């Protein structure tokens, strides 16, 4: 886009910052099925604003 635009290009967007992973199946002995909880909690998602800048063929990313 920088080439087509002819100068610096800036994109501001929202991205997922972190996701807390629910606990997975625990280690079991060989030949035994892993125990999976009946209700797995939904992962917590946190959003953050970020800015991408393309200038002189170099991409940079910063948190707003």
mmCIF file of N, CA, C and O in Angstrom:
data_model
loop_
_atom_site.group_PDB
_atom_site.id
_atom_site.type_symbol
_atom_site.label_atom_id
_atom_site.label_comp_id
_atom_site.label_asym_id
_atom_site.label_seq_id
_atom_site.Cartn_x
_atom_site.Cartn_y
_atom_site.Cartn_z
ATOM 1 N N UNK A 1 0.815 -1.198 0.000
ATOM 2 C CA UNK A 1 0.000 0.000 0.000
ATOM 3 C C UNK A 1 0.860 1.264 0.000
ATOM 4 O O UNK A 1 0.487 2.241 -0.617
ATOM 5 N N UNK A 2 1.975 1.212 0.700
ATOM 6 C CA UNK A 2 2.857 2.376 0.735
ATOM 7 C C UNK A 2 3.312 2.731 -0.676
ATOM 8 O O UNK A 2 3.345 3.906 -1.052
ATOM 9 N N UNK A 3 3.641 1.722 -1.465
ATOM 10 C CA UNK A 3 4.093 1.954 -2.839
ATOM 11 C C UNK A 3 2.981 2.611 -3.657
ATOM 12 O O UNK A 3 3.216 3.587 -4.378
ATOM 13 N N UNK A 4 1.767 2.092 -3.545
ATOM 14 C CA UNK A 4 0.645 2.654 -4.300
ATOM 15 C C UNK A 4 0.259 4.050 -3.809
ATOM 16 O O UNK A 4 -0.084 4.920 -4.598
ATOM 17 N N UNK A 5 0.286 4.262 -2.501
ATOM 18 C CA UNK A 5 -0.102 5.538 -1.909
ATOM 19 C C UNK A 5 0.969 6.607 -2.153
ATOM 20 O O UNK A 5 0.670 7.774 -2.279
ATOM 21 N N UNK A 6 2.230 6.181 -2.148
ATOM 22 C CA UNK A 6 3.319 7.109 -2.414
ATOM 23 C C UNK A 6 3.928 7.728 -1.183
ATOM 24 O O UNK A 6 4.846 8.544 -1.286
ATOM 25 N N UNK A 7 3.437 7.379 -0.019
ATOM 26 C CA UNK A 7 3.993 7.887 1.235
ATOM 27 C C UNK A 7 3.608 6.972 2.383
ATOM 28 O O UNK A 7 3.026 5.913 2.171
ATOM 29 N N UNK A 8 3.922 7.378 3.601
ATOM 30 C CA UNK A 8 3.660 6.569 4.808
ATOM 31 C C UNK A 8 2.182 6.181 4.900
ATOM 32 O O UNK A 8 1.301 6.987 4.616
ATOM 33 N N UNK A 9 1.940 4.917 5.315
ATOM 34 C CA UNK A 9 0.581 4.405 5.507
ATOM 35 C C UNK A 9 0.428 3.998 6.961
ATOM 36 O O UNK A 9 1.286 3.325 7.526
ATOM 37 N N UNK A 10 -0.690 4.406 7.588
ATOM 38 C CA UNK A 10 -0.967 4.089 8.987
ATOM 39 C C UNK A 10 -2.289 3.342 9.079
ATOM 40 O O UNK A 10 -3.268 3.735 8.463
ATOM 41 N N UNK A 11 -2.297 2.260 9.878
ATOM 42 C CA UNK A 11 -3.512 1.487 10.121
ATOM 43 C C UNK A 11 -3.706 1.367 11.624
ATOM 44 O O UNK A 11 -2.807 0.917 12.332
ATOM 45 N N UNK A 12 -4.868 1.790 12.107
ATOM 46 C CA UNK A 12 -5.210 1.620 13.520
ATOM 47 C C UNK A 12 -6.293 0.561 13.607
ATOM 48 O O UNK A 12 -7.267 0.603 12.870
ATOM 49 N N UNK A 13 -6.110 -0.395 14.520
ATOM 50 C CA UNK A 13 -7.049 -1.502 14.644
ATOM 51 C C UNK A 13 -7.097 -1.993 16.081
ATOM 52 O O UNK A 13 -6.392 -1.481 16.946
ATOM 53 N N UNK A 14 -7.935 -2.970 16.338
ATOM 54 C CA UNK A 14 -8.058 -3.596 17.650
ATOM 55 C C UNK A 14 -7.669 -5.058 17.519
ATOM 56 O O UNK A 14 -8.105 -5.731 16.602
ATOM 57 N N UNK A 15 -6.826 -5.526 18.446
ATOM 58 C CA UNK A 15 -6.367 -6.912 18.442
ATOM 59 C C UNK A 15 -6.592 -7.538 19.807
ATOM 60 O O UNK A 15 -6.713 -6.844 20.804
ATOM 61 N N UNK A 16 -6.595 -8.859 19.832
ATOM 62 C CA UNK A 16 -6.677 -9.594 21.095
ATOM 63 C C UNK A 16 -5.333 -9.470 21.791
ATOM 64 O O UNK A 16 -4.293 -9.752 21.208
ATOM 65 N N UNK A 17 -5.349 -9.018 23.056
ATOM 66 C CA UNK A 17 -4.114 -8.848 23.817
ATOM 67 C C UNK A 17 -3.668 -10.162 24.432
ATOM 68 O O UNK A 17 -2.535 -10.569 24.295
ATOM 69 N N UNK A 18 -4.566 -10.812 25.147
ATOM 70 C CA UNK A 18 -4.207 -12.073 25.783
ATOM 71 C C UNK A 18 -5.452 -12.922 25.952
ATOM 72 O O UNK A 18 -6.550 -12.410 26.074
ATOM 73 N N UNK A 19 -5.226 -14.204 25.948
ATOM 74 C CA UNK A 19 -6.328 -15.140 26.168
ATOM 75 C C UNK A 19 -5.885 -16.092 27.261
ATOM 76 O O UNK A 19 -4.830 -16.714 27.164
ATOM 77 N N UNK A 20 -6.689 -16.191 28.321
ATOM 78 C CA UNK A 20 -6.366 -17.173 29.356
ATOM 79 C C UNK A 20 -6.904 -18.518 28.892
ATOM 80 O O UNK A 20 -8.079 -18.674 28.616
ATOM 81 N N UNK A 21 -6.017 -19.476 28.757
ATOM 82 C CA UNK A 21 -6.388 -20.798 28.272
ATOM 83 C C UNK A 21 -6.987 -21.620 29.412
ATOM 84 O O UNK A 21 -6.425 -21.677 30.492
ATOM 85 N N UNK A 22 -8.127 -22.262 29.169
ATOM 86 C CA UNK A 22 -8.659 -23.165 30.189
ATOM 87 C C UNK A 22 -7.719 -24.355 30.331
ATOM 88 O O UNK A 22 -6.989 -24.702 29.408
ATOM 89 N N UNK A 23 -7.758 -24.950 31.513
ATOM 90 C CA UNK A 23 -6.896 -26.102 31.746
ATOM 91 C C UNK A 23 -7.283 -27.242 30.822
ATOM 92 O O UNK A 23 -8.444 -27.551 30.658
ATOM 93 N N UNK A 24 -6.291 -27.851 30.222
ATOM 94 C CA UNK A 24 -6.518 -28.976 29.319
ATOM 95 C C UNK A 24 -6.589 -30.273 30.093
ATOM 96 O O UNK A 24 -6.545 -30.292 31.325
ATOM 97 N N UNK A 25 -6.671 -31.384 29.376
ATOM 98 C CA UNK A 25 -6.700 -32.676 30.051
ATOM 99 C C UNK A 25 -5.404 -32.921 30.808
ATOM 100 O O UNK A 25 -4.342 -32.519 30.375
ATOM 101 N N UNK A 26 -5.522 -33.568 31.952
ATOM 102 C CA UNK A 26 -4.353 -33.841 32.768
ATOM 103 C C UNK A 26 -3.658 -35.106 32.273
ATOM 104 O O UNK A 26 -4.264 -35.945 31.614
ATOM 105 N N UNK A 27 -2.393 -35.228 32.626
ATOM 106 C CA UNK A 27 -1.625 -36.417 32.262
ATOM 107 C C UNK A 27 -2.242 -37.655 32.909
ATOM 108 O O UNK A 27 -2.660 -37.617 34.052
ATOM 109 N N UNK A 28 -2.299 -38.712 32.138
ATOM 110 C CA UNK A 28 -2.822 -39.973 32.674
ATOM 111 C C UNK A 28 -1.828 -41.085 32.354
ATOM 112 O O UNK A 28 -0.876 -40.889 31.613
ATOM 113 N N UNK A 29 -2.091 -42.222 32.883
ATOM 114 C CA UNK A 29 -1.251 -43.375 32.595
ATOM 115 C C UNK A 29 -1.523 -43.855 31.169
ATOM 116 O O UNK A 29 -2.633 -43.677 30.646
ATOM 117 N N UNK A 30 -0.542 -44.488 30.533
ATOM 118 C CA UNK A 30 -0.769 -45.006 29.177
ATOM 119 C C UNK A 30 -1.948 -45.962 29.142
ATOM 120 O O UNK A 30 -2.107 -46.805 30.015
ATOM 121 N N UNK A 31 -2.793 -45.794 28.128
ATOM 122 C CA UNK A 31 -3.949 -46.675 27.974
ATOM 123 C C UNK A 31 -5.193 -46.165 28.667
ATOM 124 O O UNK A 31 -6.272 -46.705 28.480
ATOM 125 N N UNK A 32 -5.082 -45.105 29.495
ATOM 126 C CA UNK A 32 -6.248 -44.549 30.187
ATOM 127 C C UNK A 32 -6.711 -43.295 29.460
ATOM 128 O O UNK A 32 -5.904 -42.512 28.966
ATOM 129 N N UNK A 33 -8.011 -43.104 29.397
ATOM 130 C CA UNK A 33 -8.567 -41.918 28.746
ATOM 131 C C UNK A 33 -8.360 -40.694 29.640
ATOM 132 O O UNK A 33 -8.480 -40.789 30.863
ATOM 133 N N UNK A 34 -8.058 -39.536 29.061
ATOM 134 C CA UNK A 34 -7.890 -38.331 29.876
ATOM 135 C C UNK A 34 -9.225 -37.855 30.431
ATOM 136 O O UNK A 34 -10.269 -38.029 29.815
ATOM 137 N N UNK A 35 -9.178 -37.257 31.617
ATOM 138 C CA UNK A 35 -10.384 -36.709 32.246
ATOM 139 C C UNK A 35 -10.626 -35.310 31.699
ATOM 140 O O UNK A 35 -9.769 -34.439 31.789
ATOM 141 N N UNK A 36 -11.782 -35.092 31.089
ATOM 142 C CA UNK A 36 -12.143 -33.779 30.550
ATOM 143 C C UNK A 36 -13.333 -33.268 31.349
ATOM 144 O O UNK A 36 -14.357 -33.952 31.435
ATOM 145 N N UNK A 37 -13.220 -32.056 31.947
ATOM 146 C CA UNK A 37 -14.339 -31.521 32.720
ATOM 147 C C UNK A 37 -15.586 -31.343 31.856
ATOM 148 O O UNK A 37 -15.482 -31.052 30.662
ATOM 149 N N UNK A 38 -16.769 -31.504 32.458
ATOM 150 C CA UNK A 38 -18.036 -31.401 31.729
ATOM 151 C C UNK A 38 -18.248 -29.991 31.190
ATOM 152 O O UNK A 38 -18.668 -29.820 30.056
ATOM 153 N N UNK A 39 -17.973 -28.984 32.013
ATOM 154 C CA UNK A 39 -18.168 -27.599 31.578
ATOM 155 C C UNK A 39 -16.831 -26.876 31.609
ATOM 156 O O UNK A 39 -16.283 -26.627 32.670
ATOM 157 N N UNK A 40 -16.328 -26.544 30.453
ATOM 158 C CA UNK A 40 -15.071 -25.795 30.382
ATOM 159 C C UNK A 40 -15.409 -24.305 30.370
ATOM 160 O O UNK A 40 -16.296 -23.878 29.634
ATOM 161 N N UNK A 41 -14.727 -23.508 31.206
ATOM 162 C CA UNK A 41 -15.011 -22.074 31.218
ATOM 163 C C UNK A 41 -14.555 -21.428 29.916
ATOM 164 O O UNK A 41 -13.608 -21.877 29.278
ATOM 165 N N UNK A 42 -15.276 -20.374 29.507
ATOM 166 C CA UNK A 42 -14.887 -19.656 28.293
ATOM 167 C C UNK A 42 -13.598 -18.896 28.553
ATOM 168 O O UNK A 42 -13.392 -18.372 29.641
ATOM 169 N N UNK A 43 -12.723 -18.824 27.565
ATOM 170 C CA UNK A 43 -11.475 -18.084 27.758
ATOM 171 C C UNK A 43 -11.752 -16.590 27.897
ATOM 172 O O UNK A 43 -12.699 -16.068 27.308
ATOM 173 N N UNK A 44 -10.939 -15.921 28.712
ATOM 174 C CA UNK A 44 -11.081 -14.481 28.890
ATOM 175 C C UNK A 44 -10.273 -13.783 27.806
ATOM 176 O O UNK A 44 -9.116 -14.106 27.584
ATOM 177 N N UNK A 45 -10.902 -12.840 27.131
ATOM 178 C CA UNK A 45 -10.253 -12.118 26.048
ATOM 179 C C UNK A 45 -10.101 -10.656 26.445
ATOM 180 O O UNK A 45 -11.022 -10.054 26.967
ATOM 181 N N UNK A 46 -8.929 -10.111 26.185
ATOM 182 C CA UNK A 46 -8.658 -8.704 26.468
ATOM 183 C C UNK A 46 -8.276 -8.039 25.146
ATOM 184 O O UNK A 46 -7.489 -8.573 24.378
ATOM 185 N N UNK A 47 -8.847 -6.883 24.863
ATOM 186 C CA UNK A 47 -8.618 -6.186 23.601
ATOM 187 C C UNK A 47 -7.675 -5.007 23.809
ATOM 188 O O UNK A 47 -7.669 -4.396 24.868
ATOM 189 N N UNK A 48 -6.898 -4.701 22.785
ATOM 190 C CA UNK A 48 -6.028 -3.527 22.840
ATOM 191 C C UNK A 48 -6.001 -2.845 21.474
ATOM 192 O O UNK A 48 -6.122 -3.488 20.443
ATOM 193 N N UNK A 49 -5.841 -1.527 21.502
ATOM 194 C CA UNK A 49 -5.734 -0.749 20.271
ATOM 195 C C UNK A 49 -4.276 -0.731 19.836
ATOM 196 O O UNK A 49 -3.388 -0.527 20.654
ATOM 197 N N UNK A 50 -4.026 -0.953 18.550
ATOM 198 C CA UNK A 50 -2.667 -0.943 18.024
ATOM 199 C C UNK A 50 -2.612 -0.117 16.743
ATOM 200 O O UNK A 50 -3.625 0.075 16.068
ATOM 201 N N UNK A 51 -1.422 0.370 16.440
ATOM 202 C CA UNK A 51 -1.194 1.155 15.233
ATOM 203 C C UNK A 51 -0.039 0.539 14.453
ATOM 204 O O UNK A 51 1.038 0.335 14.994
ATOM 205 N N UNK A 52 -0.292 0.217 13.187
ATOM 206 C CA UNK A 52 0.743 -0.265 12.278
ATOM 207 C C UNK A 52 1.123 0.888 11.357
ATOM 208 O O UNK A 52 0.245 1.581 10.839
ATOM 209 N N UNK A 53 2.433 1.074 11.143
ATOM 210 C CA UNK A 53 2.912 2.119 10.253
ATOM 211 C C UNK A 53 3.886 1.493 9.269
ATOM 212 O O UNK A 53 4.804 0.777 9.659
ATOM 213 N N UNK A 54 3.669 1.768 7.985
ATOM 214 C CA UNK A 54 4.579 1.317 6.938
ATOM 215 C C UNK A 54 5.230 2.557 6.351
ATOM 216 O O UNK A 54 4.550 3.427 5.816
ATOM 217 N N UNK A 55 6.558 2.658 6.515
ATOM 218 C CA UNK A 55 7.291 3.827 6.023
ATOM 219 C C UNK A 55 8.665 3.365 5.553
ATOM 220 O O UNK A 55 9.360 2.655 6.281
ATOM 221 N N UNK A 56 9.040 3.769 4.356
ATOM 222 C CA UNK A 56 10.325 3.392 3.767
ATOM 223 C C UNK A 56 10.527 1.875 3.763
ATOM 224 O O UNK A 56 11.582 1.375 4.137
ATOM 225 N N UNK A 57 9.465 1.145 3.403
ATOM 226 C CA UNK A 57 9.469 -0.320 3.320
ATOM 227 C C UNK A 57 9.740 -1.001 4.653
ATOM 228 O O UNK A 57 10.181 -2.146 4.708
ATOM 229 N N UNK A 58 9.479 -0.322 5.759
ATOM 230 C CA UNK A 58 9.657 -0.914 7.096
ATOM 231 C C UNK A 58 8.329 -0.814 7.858
ATOM 232 O O UNK A 58 7.702 0.241 7.902
ATOM 233 N N UNK A 59 7.954 -1.950 8.458
ATOM 234 C CA UNK A 59 6.725 -2.013 9.222
ATOM 235 C C UNK A 59 7.027 -1.844 10.707
ATOM 236 O O UNK A 59 7.970 -2.444 11.214
ATOM 237 N N UNK A 60 6.232 -1.013 11.379
ATOM 238 C CA UNK A 60 6.361 -0.877 12.831
ATOM 239 C C UNK A 60 4.981 -1.033 13.444
ATOM 240 O O UNK A 60 3.966 -0.760 12.813
ATOM 241 N N UNK A 61 4.961 -1.495 14.681
ATOM 242 C CA UNK A 61 3.709 -1.733 15.409
ATOM 243 C C UNK A 61 3.832 -1.127 16.784
ATOM 244 O O UNK A 61 4.841 -1.295 17.463
ATOM 245 N N UNK A 62 2.804 -0.406 17.226
ATOM 246 C CA UNK A 62 2.812 0.184 18.550
ATOM 247 C C UNK A 62 1.441 0.133 19.179
ATOM 248 O O UNK A 62 0.420 0.176 18.486
ATOM 249 N N UNK A 63 1.405 0.020 20.484
ATOM 250 C CA UNK A 63 0.152 0.021 21.229
ATOM 251 C C UNK A 63 -0.273 1.466 21.428
ATOM 252 O O UNK A 63 0.526 2.317 21.791
ATOM 253 N N UNK A 64 -1.538 1.736 21.172
ATOM 254 C CA UNK A 64 -2.077 3.106 21.305
ATOM 255 C C UNK A 64 -2.491 3.337 22.751
ATOM 256 O O UNK A 64 -3.124 2.560 23.354
#
